[in-house]
Structure formats: C-alpha cells, structure tokens
CSV table of C-alpha atoms in Angstrom, one decimal:
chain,number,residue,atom,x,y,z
X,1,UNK,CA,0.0,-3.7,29.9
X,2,UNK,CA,-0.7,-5.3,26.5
X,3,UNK,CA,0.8,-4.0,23.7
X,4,UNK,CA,-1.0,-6.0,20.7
X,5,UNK,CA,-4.2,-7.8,20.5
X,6,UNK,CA,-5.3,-9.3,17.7
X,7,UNK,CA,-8.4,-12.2,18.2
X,8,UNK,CA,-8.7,-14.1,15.1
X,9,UNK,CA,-11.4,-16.9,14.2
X,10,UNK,CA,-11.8,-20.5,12.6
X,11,UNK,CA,-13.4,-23.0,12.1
X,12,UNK,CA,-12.9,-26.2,13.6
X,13,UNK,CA,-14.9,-29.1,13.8
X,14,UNK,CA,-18.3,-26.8,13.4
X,15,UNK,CA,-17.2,-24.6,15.9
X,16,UNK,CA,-15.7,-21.0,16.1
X,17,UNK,CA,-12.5,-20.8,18.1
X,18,UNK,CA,-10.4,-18.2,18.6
X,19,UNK,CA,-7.1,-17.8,17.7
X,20,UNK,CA,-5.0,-15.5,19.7
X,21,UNK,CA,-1.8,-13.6,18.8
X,22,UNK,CA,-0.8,-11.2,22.1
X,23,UNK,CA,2.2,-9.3,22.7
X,24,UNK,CA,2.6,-7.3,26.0
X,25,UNK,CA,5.4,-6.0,28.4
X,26,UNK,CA,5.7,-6.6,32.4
X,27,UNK,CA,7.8,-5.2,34.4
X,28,UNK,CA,11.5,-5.7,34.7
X,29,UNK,CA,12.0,-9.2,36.9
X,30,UNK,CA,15.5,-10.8,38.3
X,31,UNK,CA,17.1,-7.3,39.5
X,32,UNK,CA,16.8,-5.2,36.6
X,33,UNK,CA,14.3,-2.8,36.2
X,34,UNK,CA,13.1,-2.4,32.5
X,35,UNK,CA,10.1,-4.1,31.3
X,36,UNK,CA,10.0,-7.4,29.4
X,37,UNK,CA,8.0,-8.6,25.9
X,38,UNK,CA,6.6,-11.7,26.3
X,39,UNK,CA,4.7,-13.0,22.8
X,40,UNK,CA,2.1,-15.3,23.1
X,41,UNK,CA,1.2,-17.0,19.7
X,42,UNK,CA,-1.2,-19.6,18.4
X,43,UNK,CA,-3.6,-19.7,21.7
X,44,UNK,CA,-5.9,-22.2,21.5
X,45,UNK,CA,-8.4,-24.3,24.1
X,46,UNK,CA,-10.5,-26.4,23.0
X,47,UNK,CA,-11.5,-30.1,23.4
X,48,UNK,CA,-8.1,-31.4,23.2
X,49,UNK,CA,-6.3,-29.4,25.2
X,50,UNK,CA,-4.4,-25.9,25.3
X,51,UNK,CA,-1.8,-25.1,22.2
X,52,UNK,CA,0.2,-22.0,22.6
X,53,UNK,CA,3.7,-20.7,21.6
X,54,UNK,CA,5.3,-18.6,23.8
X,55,UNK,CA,8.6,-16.3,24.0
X,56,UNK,CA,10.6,-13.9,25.5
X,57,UNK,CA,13.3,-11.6,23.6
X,58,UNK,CA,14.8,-9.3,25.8
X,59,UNK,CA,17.5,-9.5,28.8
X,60,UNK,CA,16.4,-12.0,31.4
X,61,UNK,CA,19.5,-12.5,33.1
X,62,UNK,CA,22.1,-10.2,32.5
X,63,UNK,CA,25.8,-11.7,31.9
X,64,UNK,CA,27.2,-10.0,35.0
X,65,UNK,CA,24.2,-11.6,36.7
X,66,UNK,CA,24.1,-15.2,35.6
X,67,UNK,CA,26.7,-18.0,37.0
X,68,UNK,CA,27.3,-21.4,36.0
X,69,UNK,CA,30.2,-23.1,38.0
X,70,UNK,CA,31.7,-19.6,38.1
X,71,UNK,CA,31.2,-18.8,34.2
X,72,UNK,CA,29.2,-15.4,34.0
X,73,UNK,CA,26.2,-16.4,31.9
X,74,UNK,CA,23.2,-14.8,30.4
X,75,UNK,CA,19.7,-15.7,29.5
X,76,UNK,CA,18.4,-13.2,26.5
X,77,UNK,CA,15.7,-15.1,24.9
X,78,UNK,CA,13.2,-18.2,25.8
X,79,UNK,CA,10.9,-20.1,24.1
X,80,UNK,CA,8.2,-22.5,25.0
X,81,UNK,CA,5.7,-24.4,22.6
X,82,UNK,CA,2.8,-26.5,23.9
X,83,UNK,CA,0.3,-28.5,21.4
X,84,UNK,CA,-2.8,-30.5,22.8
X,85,UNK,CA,-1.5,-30.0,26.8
X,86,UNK,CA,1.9,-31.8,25.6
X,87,UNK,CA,5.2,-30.2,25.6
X,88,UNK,CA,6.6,-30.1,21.7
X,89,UNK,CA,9.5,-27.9,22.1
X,90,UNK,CA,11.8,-25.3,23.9
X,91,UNK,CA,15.0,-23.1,24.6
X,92,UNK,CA,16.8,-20.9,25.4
X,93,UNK,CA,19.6,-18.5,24.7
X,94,UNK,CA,22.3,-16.3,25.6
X,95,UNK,CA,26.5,-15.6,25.8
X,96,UNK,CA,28.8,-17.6,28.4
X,97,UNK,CA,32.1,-16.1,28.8
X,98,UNK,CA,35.0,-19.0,29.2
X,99,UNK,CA,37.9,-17.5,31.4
X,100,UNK,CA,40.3,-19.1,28.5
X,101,UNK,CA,38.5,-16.7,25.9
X,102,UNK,CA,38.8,-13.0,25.6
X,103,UNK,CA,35.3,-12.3,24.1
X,104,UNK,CA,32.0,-14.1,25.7
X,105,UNK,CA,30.2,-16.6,23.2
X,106,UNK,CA,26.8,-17.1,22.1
X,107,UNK,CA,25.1,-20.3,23.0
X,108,UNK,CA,21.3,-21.5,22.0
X,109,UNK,CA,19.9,-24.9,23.7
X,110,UNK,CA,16.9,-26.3,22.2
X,111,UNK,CA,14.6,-29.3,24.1
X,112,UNK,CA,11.8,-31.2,22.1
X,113,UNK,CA,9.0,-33.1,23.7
X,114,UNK,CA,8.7,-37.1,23.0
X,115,UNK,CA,7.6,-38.0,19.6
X,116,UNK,CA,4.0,-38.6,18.9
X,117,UNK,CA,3.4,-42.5,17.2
C-alpha cells in the first residue's frame, strides 16, 4: 500500500519526464511480522537508462535473528542507488554483538560502483 506519491516534471532534452518520489510499506518479510518502508527516490527512465535511489529504514533482520560466524547480527537500514542502468553506490547497516563486549555495536558498510572516466 503506498503511503506517498508525489509525480513531479522536467524538462529534459525537449521532453517531459517524470520525476518520482514514492514511499510505501509491505508487509513484514524475514519472520517478523510488521510492515516495512521502503523509499524510492529520484525515478527516472529515459533514453539512457533507469536512475533511482532506493532505501529501507526499519528492522530487516532482527539481532537475535542474524548470524555471522556465530555473532548475532542485524540489518536495520539499506540503501541502493542506480544512475544510467550502472550501480553508483550502496550499504547497509546495523549492530553486531562481539562475545568479548558487553553491549552490541553499530556498524555501517558502504559499496560504490566503478568510477566513470
């Protein structure tokens, strides 16, 4: 069910493209049950491909869920961003509890796309 939809216009090379800026929720995924916001920004097709930002923030994997080599780990945001059908950038983040370390701690990873000459 979408939340937010907002169609914007410009113009680009003589022609009217849209601009898109969406937010909606589905339904809970990976064993829990509440519904997830997923926000799709900057959508555009046109002659040179597809551009779009997307993102979750909300619980994808739950700490007690996750498990890397037998460190409880959780997923609570992701981000993906595509310009001209070519990957430019994308992460994740979460906590990671260490069994040396009382308290779980935050972690963010970040990926970028190969440079463009």
């Amino acid at each position: 069910m979408l939340k937010q939809v907002d169609l914007l216009h410009f113009l680009h090379n003589g022609e009217d493209l849209p601009l898109i800026f969406l937010e909606g929720r589905i339904p809970g995924i990976l064993k829990q049950s509440q519904p997830k916001t997923i926000s799709v920004q900057n959508l555009i097709i046109d002659n040179t491909g597809v551009s779009v930002s997307v993102s979750v923030s909300a619980q994808i994997l739950a700490l007690n869920e996750g498990n890397l080599d037998g460190w409880p780990i959780s997923i609570d945001k992701f981000h993906i961003s595509i310009l001209n059908n070519q990957f430019l950038k994308g992460g994740f983040g979460g906590q990671l509890k260490i069994s040396i370390l009382k308290d779980s701690i935050n972690y963010n990873a970040t990926f970028f796309g190969k440079r463009r000459a």
